[in-house]
PDB file of C-alpha atoms in Angstrom:
ATOM      1  CA  MET J 258      97.206  75.190  41.683  1.00 43.00           C
ATOM      2  CA  PRO J 259      98.858  71.869  42.319  1.00 46.00           C
ATOM      3  CA  HIS J 260      97.094  68.311  40.927  1.00 45.00           C
ATOM      4  CA  ARG J 261      97.252  67.222  44.393  1.00 53.00           C
ATOM      5  CA  ALA J 262      95.616  70.488  45.940  1.00 49.00           C
ATOM      6  CA  LEU J 263      92.699  70.289  43.152  1.00 42.00           C
ATOM      7  CA  ILE J 264      91.961  66.381  43.931  1.00 50.00           C
ATOM      8  CA  GLU J 265      91.772  67.630  47.605  1.00 53.00           C
ATOM      9  CA  LYS J 266      89.676  70.814  47.067  1.00 63.00           C
ATOM     10  CA  ARG J 267      86.927  70.485  44.401  1.00 77.00           C
ATOM     11  CA  PRO J 268      85.172  67.519  45.369  1.00 92.00           C
ATOM     12  CA  TRP J 269      84.447  68.683  49.129  1.00 94.00           C
ATOM     13  CA  LEU J 270      83.569  72.210  48.015  1.00 95.00           C
ATOM     14  CA  LEU J 271      81.502  71.338  44.765  1.00 95.00           C
ATOM     15  CA  ALA J 272      79.568  68.755  46.911  1.00 96.00           C
ATOM     16  CA  SER J 273      79.164  71.317  49.720  1.00 97.00           C
ATOM     17  CA  LEU J 274      77.917  73.754  47.084  1.00 96.00           C
ATOM     18  CA  ALA J 275      75.305  71.164  45.462  1.00 97.00           C
ATOM     19  CA  ALA J 276      74.073  70.487  48.953  1.00 97.00           C
ATOM     20  CA  GLY J 277      73.814  74.103  50.056  1.00 97.00           C
ATOM     21  CA  ILE J 278      72.083  75.414  46.817  1.00 97.00           C
ATOM     22  CA  GLY J 279      69.994  72.201  46.363  1.00 96.00           C
ATOM     23  CA  PHE J 280      68.560  72.741  49.945  1.00 96.00           C
ATOM     24  CA  TRP J 281      67.512  76.459  49.214  1.00 95.00           C
ATOM     25  CA  LEU J 282      66.251  75.241  46.033  1.00 94.00           C
ATOM     26  CA  LEU J 283      63.824  72.029  47.483  1.00 93.00           C
ATOM     27  CA  LYS J 284      63.301  73.802  50.977  1.00 89.00           C
ATOM     28  CA  ASP J 285      59.434  74.625  50.194  1.00 85.00           C
ATOM     29  CA  SER J 286      59.439  71.354  47.877  1.00 85.00           C
ATOM     30  CA  ALA J 287      57.329  68.100  48.338  1.00 79.00           C
ATOM     31  CA  VAL J 288      60.748  66.087  49.040  1.00 82.00           C
ATOM     32  CA  PRO J 289      60.064  64.484  52.535  1.00 82.00           C
ATOM     33  CA  GLY J 290      61.241  66.738  55.727  1.00 86.00           C
ATOM     34  CA  LEU J 291      63.776  64.180  56.776  1.00 92.00           C
ATOM     35  CA  TYR J 292      65.638  63.812  53.572  1.00 92.00           C
ATOM     36  CA  LEU J 293      65.781  67.814  53.532  1.00 95.00           C
ATOM     37  CA  THR J 294      67.115  67.880  56.947  1.00 95.00           C
ATOM     38  CA  ALA J 295      70.035  65.425  55.745  1.00 96.00           C
ATOM     39  CA  LEU J 296      70.732  67.487  52.809  1.00 96.00           C
ATOM     40  CA  LYS J 297      70.373  70.857  54.861  1.00 97.00           C
ATOM     41  CA  GLY J 298      73.209  69.714  57.245  1.00 97.00           C
ATOM     42  CA  SER J 299      75.233  68.532  54.405  1.00 97.00           C
ATOM     43  CA  GLY J 300      76.518  71.955  53.292  1.00 97.00           C
ATOM     44  CA  VAL J 301      78.268  73.041  56.006  1.00 98.00           C
ATOM     45  CA  ALA J 302      79.123  69.226  56.943  1.00 98.00           C
ATOM     46  CA  LEU J 303      80.932  68.893  54.058  1.00 98.00           C
ATOM     47  CA  LEU J 304      82.743  72.380  54.806  1.00 98.00           C
ATOM     48  CA  ALA J 305      84.325  70.566  57.429  1.00 97.00           C
ATOM     49  CA  GLY J 306      85.654  67.805  55.385  1.00 96.00           C
ATOM     50  CA  TYR J 307      86.995  70.213  53.211  1.00 96.00           C
ATOM     51  CA  ALA J 308      88.770  72.295  55.910  1.00 95.00           C
ATOM     52  CA  LEU J 309      90.471  68.884  57.042  1.00 94.00           C
ATOM     53  CA  ALA J 310      91.510  67.822  53.758  1.00 92.00           C
ATOM     54  CA  ARG J 311      92.934  70.847  52.509  1.00 89.00           C
ATOM     55  CA  HIS J 312      94.968  71.886  55.605  1.00 85.00           C
ATOM     56  CA  ARG J 313      96.678  70.116  58.592  1.00 87.00           C
ATOM     57  CA  GLY J 314      96.962  71.328  61.882  1.00 91.00           C
ATOM     58  CA  HIS J 315      95.285  72.662  65.115  1.00 94.00           C
ATOM     59  CA  ASP J 316      93.791  76.028  63.707  1.00 96.00           C
ATOM     60  CA  ALA J 317      92.550  73.657  60.428  1.00 96.00           C
ATOM     61  CA  ASN J 318      90.952  71.008  63.032  1.00 97.00           C
ATOM     62  CA  THR J 319      89.345  74.208  64.962  1.00 98.00           C
ATOM     63  CA  ILE J 320      87.488  75.789  61.861  1.00 98.00           C
ATOM     64  CA  ALA J 321      86.090  72.310  60.920  1.00 98.00           C
ATOM     65  CA  ALA J 322      85.164  72.144  64.333  1.00 98.00           C
ATOM     66  CA  VAL J 323      83.205  75.444  63.705  1.00 98.00           C
ATOM     67  CA  MET J 324      81.818  74.150  60.899  1.00 98.00           C
ATOM     68  CA  GLY J 325      80.722  70.597  62.207  1.00 98.00           C
ATOM     69  CA  LEU J 326      78.822  72.448  65.013  1.00 98.00           C
ATOM     70  CA  GLY J 327      77.227  74.835  62.406  1.00 98.00           C
ATOM     71  CA  ALA J 328      76.133  71.755  60.470  1.00 98.00           C
ATOM     72  CA  LEU J 329      74.476  70.189  63.917  1.00 98.00           C
ATOM     73  CA  GLY J 330      73.144  73.026  64.345  1.00 98.00           C
ATOM     74  CA  ASP J 331      71.468  72.967  61.315  1.00 98.00           C
ATOM     75  CA  VAL J 332      69.853  69.792  61.677  1.00 97.00           C
ATOM     76  CA  LEU J 333      69.012  70.169  65.449  1.00 97.00           C
ATOM     77  CA  ILE J 334      67.346  73.542  64.941  1.00 96.00           C
ATOM     78  CA  GLU J 335      64.636  71.418  62.596  1.00 94.00           C
ATOM     79  CA  PHE J 336      63.569  69.707  65.717  1.00 95.00           C
ATOM     80  CA  LYS J 337      64.393  72.207  68.484  1.00 95.00           C
ATOM     81  CA  LEU J 338      64.907  75.966  68.338  1.00 93.00           C
ATOM     82  CA  GLU J 339      66.913  75.723  71.490  1.00 95.00           C
ATOM     83  CA  LEU J 340      69.145  72.688  70.915  1.00 97.00           C
ATOM     84  CA  GLY J 341      70.110  74.017  67.391  1.00 97.00           C
ATOM     85  CA  ALA J 342      70.937  77.473  69.075  1.00 97.00           C
ATOM     86  CA  VAL J 343      73.197  75.797  71.752  1.00 98.00           C
ATOM     87  CA  ALA J 344      75.523  74.108  69.072  1.00 98.00           C
ATOM     88  CA  PHE J 345      75.587  77.312  67.013  1.00 98.00           C
ATOM     89  CA  LEU J 346      76.660  78.924  70.281  1.00 98.00           C
ATOM     90  CA  ILE J 347      79.334  76.687  71.043  1.00 98.00           C
ATOM     91  CA  GLY J 348      80.562  77.040  67.596  1.00 98.00           C
ATOM     92  CA  HIS J 349      80.748  80.714  68.044  1.00 98.00           C
ATOM     93  CA  LEU J 350      82.527  80.590  71.130  1.00 98.00           C
ATOM     94  CA  VAL J 351      85.196  78.105  69.108  1.00 98.00           C
ATOM     95  CA  ALA J 352      85.280  80.696  66.188  1.00 98.00           C
ATOM     96  CA  ILE J 353      86.020  83.346  68.642  1.00 98.00           C
ATOM     97  CA  ARG J 354      88.813  81.660  70.636  1.00 98.00           C
ATOM     98  CA  LEU J 355      90.433  81.057  67.233  1.00 98.00           C
ATOM     99  CA  TYR J 356      90.112  84.297  65.812  1.00 98.00           C
ATOM    100  CA  ARG J 357      91.710  85.848  69.259  1.00 97.00           C
ATOM    101  CA  GLN J 358      94.593  83.718  68.606  1.00 97.00           C
ATOM    102  CA  HIS J 359      95.042  85.500  65.028  1.00 97.00           C
ATOM    103  CA  ARG J 360      94.546  88.900  65.935  1.00 96.00           C
ATOM    104  CA  ARG J 361      95.532  91.488  63.645  1.00 95.00           C
ATOM    105  CA  ALA J 362      98.426  93.270  64.907  1.00 92.00           C
ATOM    106  CA  ALA J 363      97.553  97.152  64.268  1.00 91.00           C
ATOM    107  CA  PRO J 364      93.998  97.370  63.076  1.00 94.00           C
ATOM    108  CA  ALA J 365      92.918 100.899  62.247  1.00 95.00           C
ATOM    109  CA  ALA J 366      90.172 102.945  64.248  1.00 97.00           C
ATOM    110  CA  SER J 367      87.857 102.113  61.623  1.00 96.00           C
ATOM    111  CA  GLN J 368      88.254  98.486  61.942  1.00 96.00           C
ATOM    112  CA  ARG J 369      87.930  98.757  65.740  1.00 97.00           C
ATOM    113  CA  ALA J 370      84.659 100.700  65.396  1.00 98.00           C
ATOM    114  CA  ALA J 371      83.582  98.101  63.122  1.00 98.00           C
ATOM    115  CA  ALA J 372      84.020  95.732  65.332  1.00 98.00           C
ATOM    116  CA  LEU J 373      82.889  97.324  68.280  1.00 98.00           C
ATOM    117  CA  ALA J 374      79.541  98.016  66.224  1.00 98.00           C
ATOM    118  CA  LEU J 375      79.289  94.450  65.996  1.00 98.00           C
ATOM    119  CA  LEU J 376      79.726  93.306  69.304  1.00 98.00           C
ATOM    120  CA  VAL J 377      77.214  95.786  70.575  1.00 98.00           C
ATOM    121  CA  LEU J 378      74.434  96.176  68.144  1.00 98.00           C
ATOM    122  CA  THR J 379      73.969  92.267  67.405  1.00 98.00           C
ATOM    123  CA  PRO J 380      72.844  91.367  70.638  1.00 98.00           C
ATOM    124  CA  LEU J 381      70.915  94.714  71.115  1.00 98.00           C
ATOM    125  CA  THR J 382      69.141  94.379  67.836  1.00 98.00           C
ATOM    126  CA  ALA J 383      68.524  90.932  68.927  1.00 97.00           C
ATOM    127  CA  PHE J 384      67.062  92.046  72.292  1.00 97.00           C
ATOM    128  CA  LEU J 385      64.654  94.012  70.464  1.00 96.00           C
ATOM    129  CA  LEU J 386      63.447  91.585  67.987  1.00 95.00           C
ATOM    130  CA  GLY J 387      63.397  88.413  70.330  1.00 93.00           C
ATOM    131  CA  GLY J 388      63.986  89.497  74.172  1.00 95.00           C
ATOM    132  CA  PRO J 389      66.506  88.615  76.666  1.00 95.00           C
ATOM    133  CA  LEU J 390      67.224  84.695  75.655  1.00 95.00           C
ATOM    134  CA  VAL J 391      68.019  85.579  72.170  1.00 97.00           C
ATOM    135  CA  ALA J 392      69.911  88.594  73.073  1.00 97.00           C
ATOM    136  CA  LEU J 393      71.904  86.164  75.014  1.00 97.00           C
ATOM    137  CA  TYR J 394      72.569  84.031  72.282  1.00 98.00           C
ATOM    138  CA  ALA J 395      73.604  87.011  69.844  1.00 98.00           C
ATOM    139  CA  LEU J 396      75.766  88.263  72.078  1.00 98.00           C
ATOM    140  CA  GLY J 397      78.093  85.124  70.886  1.00 98.00           C
ATOM    141  CA  LEU J 398      77.234  85.800  67.365  1.00 98.00           C
ATOM    142  CA  GLY J 399      78.174  89.529  67.786  1.00 98.00           C
ATOM    143  CA  GLY J 400      81.678  88.378  69.591  1.00 98.00           C
ATOM    144  CA  MET J 401      82.355  86.083  66.643  1.00 98.00           C
ATOM    145  CA  ALA J 402      81.906  88.698  64.221  1.00 98.00           C
ATOM    146  CA  ALA J 403      83.980  91.100  65.948  1.00 98.00           C
ATOM    147  CA  THR J 404      86.833  88.790  66.929  1.00 98.00           C
ATOM    148  CA  ALA J 405      86.699  87.457  62.971  1.00 98.00           C
ATOM    149  CA  TRP J 406      86.789  91.497  61.792  1.00 98.00           C
ATOM    150  CA  LEU J 407      89.589  92.160  63.928  1.00 98.00           C
ATOM    151  CA  SER J 408      91.742  89.047  62.981  1.00 98.00           C
ATOM    152  CA  SER J 409      94.397  88.459  60.457  1.00 97.00           C
ATOM    153  CA  PHE J 410      92.326  86.658  58.328  1.00 97.00           C
ATOM    154  CA  SER J 411      90.549  88.254  55.520  1.00 95.00           C
ATOM    155  CA  ARG J 412      87.910  90.545  56.212  1.00 94.00           C
ATOM    156  CA  TYR J 413      86.841  89.998  52.414  1.00 94.00           C
ATOM    157  CA  ARG J 414      86.304  86.554  53.123  1.00 97.00           C
ATOM    158  CA  VAL J 415      86.205  85.742  56.812  1.00 98.00           C
ATOM    159  CA  GLY J 416      85.023  89.195  58.069  1.00 97.00           C
ATOM    160  CA  LEU J 417      82.670  89.620  55.431  1.00 98.00           C
ATOM    161  CA  GLY J 418      81.457  85.834  55.781  1.00 98.00           C
ATOM    162  CA  ALA J 419      80.877  86.684  59.703  1.00 98.00           C
ATOM    163  CA  VAL J 420      78.800  89.601  59.171  1.00 98.00           C
ATOM    164  CA  MET J 421      76.593  87.578  56.794  1.00 98.00           C
ATOM    165  CA  PHE J 422      75.942  85.029  59.414  1.00 98.00           C
ATOM    166  CA  VAL J 423      74.894  87.849  61.901  1.00 98.00           C
ATOM    167  CA  ILE J 424      72.373  89.039  58.865  1.00 98.00           C
ATOM    168  CA  SER J 425      70.990  85.855  58.741  1.00 98.00           C
ATOM    169  CA  ASP J 426      70.466  85.394  62.115  1.00 98.00           C
ATOM    170  CA  LEU J 427      68.883  88.592  62.460  1.00 97.00           C
ATOM    171  CA  LEU J 428      66.688  88.097  60.063  1.00 97.00           C
ATOM    172  CA  ILE J 429      65.332  84.927  61.765  1.00 96.00           C
ATOM    173  CA  PHE J 430      64.659  86.822  64.726  1.00 95.00           C
ATOM    174  CA  ALA J 431      62.959  89.465  62.723  1.00 95.00           C
ATOM    175  CA  ARG J 432      60.812  86.616  61.276  1.00 93.00           C
ATOM    176  CA  MET J 433      59.689  86.410  64.976  1.00 87.00           C
ATOM    177  CA  GLY J 434      58.521  89.770  65.047  1.00 85.00           C
ATOM    178  CA  PRO J 435      58.064  92.858  62.146  1.00 89.00           C
ATOM    179  CA  LEU J 436      59.039  90.669  59.459  1.00 92.00           C
ATOM    180  CA  ALA J 437      56.321  87.657  60.580  1.00 88.00           C
ATOM    181  CA  GLY J 438      54.082  88.257  57.281  1.00 86.00           C
ATOM    182  CA  SER J 439      56.960  88.899  54.688  1.00 92.00           C
ATOM    183  CA  ALA J 440      58.505  86.410  52.366  1.00 90.00           C
ATOM    184  CA  LEU J 441      62.399  88.303  52.619  1.00 93.00           C
ATOM    185  CA  PRO J 442      63.557  86.457  55.585  1.00 93.00           C
ATOM    186  CA  GLY J 443      62.763  83.154  53.429  1.00 91.00           C
ATOM    187  CA  LEU J 444      64.398  84.199  50.404  1.00 94.00           C
ATOM    188  CA  LEU J 445      67.522  85.649  52.396  1.00 97.00           C
ATOM    189  CA  ILE J 446      68.074  83.680  55.649  1.00 97.00           C
ATOM    190  CA  TRP J 447      69.549  80.305  54.049  1.00 97.00           C
ATOM    191  CA  PRO J 448      71.642  82.015  51.230  1.00 98.00           C
ATOM    192  CA  LEU J 449      73.331  84.474  53.685  1.00 98.00           C
ATOM    193  CA  TYR J 450      73.952  81.741  55.793  1.00 98.00           C
ATOM    194  CA  TYR J 451      75.273  79.215  54.046  1.00 98.00           C
ATOM    195  CA  PHE J 452      77.796  81.425  51.965  1.00 98.00           C
ATOM    196  CA  GLY J 453      78.691  83.050  54.920  1.00 98.00           C
ATOM    197  CA  GLN J 454      79.732  80.151  56.120  1.00 98.00           C
ATOM    198  CA  LEU J 455      81.162  79.121  52.677  1.00 98.00           C
ATOM    199  CA  LEU J 456      83.411  82.434  52.933  1.00 98.00           C
ATOM    200  CA  ILE J 457      84.978  81.793  56.806  1.00 98.00           C
ATOM    201  CA  CYS J 458      85.329  78.436  55.771  1.00 97.00           C
ATOM    202  CA  ILE J 459      87.954  79.157  52.753  1.00 96.00           C
ATOM    203  CA  GLY J 460      88.931  82.505  53.984  1.00 97.00           C
ATOM    204  CA  VAL J 461      90.445  80.754  57.167  1.00 97.00           C
ATOM    205  CA  VAL J 462      92.011  77.355  55.218  1.00 95.00           C
ATOM    206  CA  GLY J 463      92.905  79.283  52.355  1.00 93.00           C
ATOM    207  CA  GLU J 464      95.151  81.640  55.054  1.00 94.00           C
ATOM    208  CA  LEU J 465      96.399  78.912  57.428  1.00 94.00           C
ATOM    209  CA  HIS J 466      97.645  77.194  53.922  1.00 87.00           C
ATOM    210  CA  ARG J 467      99.115  80.420  52.377  1.00 88.00           C
ATOM    211  CA  ARG J 468     101.103  81.017  55.532  1.00 86.00           C
ATOM    212  CA  GLN J 469     102.573  77.485  55.728  1.00 81.00           C
ATOM    213  CA  HIS J 470     104.026  78.103  52.152  1.00 70.00           C
ATOM    214  CA  LEU J 471     105.427  81.165  52.967  1.00 67.00           C
ATOM    215  CA  PRO J 472     109.409  81.631  52.937  1.00 65.00           C
ATOM    216  CA  ALA J 473     110.901  81.302  56.287  1.00 52.00           C
ATOM    217  CA  GLY J 474     110.871  84.622  57.763  1.00 49.00           C
ATOM    218  CA  SER J 475     108.460  85.970  55.680  1.00 49.00           C
ATOM    219  CA  ALA J 476     105.206  87.853  57.755  1.00 41.00           C
TER     220      ALA J 476
END
């Protein structure tokens, strides 16, 4: 990796990892709430900074906006659940547009089936767990995951990250109902969400950077 790329890439990612992991370790501690909220928002906000530092162009700006809206949602949800959900939903809609602009040319039937399952089962499961308003939000969430899965970005990064995001949110909905007394959601929601966002961001930005440096005429 070129020296300049190291300078641009490592500080943002290391700072994001420190904030993301630090929040998970401290979220149940005696640290004052406002400090924890700031730490929580910093994890994904720093990914937006990484996207802008690592690659130039409209698509990099778009994924940075998605990360920024996610960070805003992380903070707003601590004050009012509905406000956080709106920020996340807008981020999903922006991401859907990006992924549709980078559709995979000829996805296999199994890939289309997986995307359809994400699109349909995500809001259906959310409806069963939390009702119609939760399902309305989850329609955007499922659309984001489905289009990520069918995009030309890596399914092992962007696709997997989107699925992790879905599972994290479904655990939030389950905590309102069948898993209300379980410790499992509290253990898994944040790691699945944060590392899902991390995979999405580095997957999109890394692929954009790779394409920029392909020889002329390469696919």
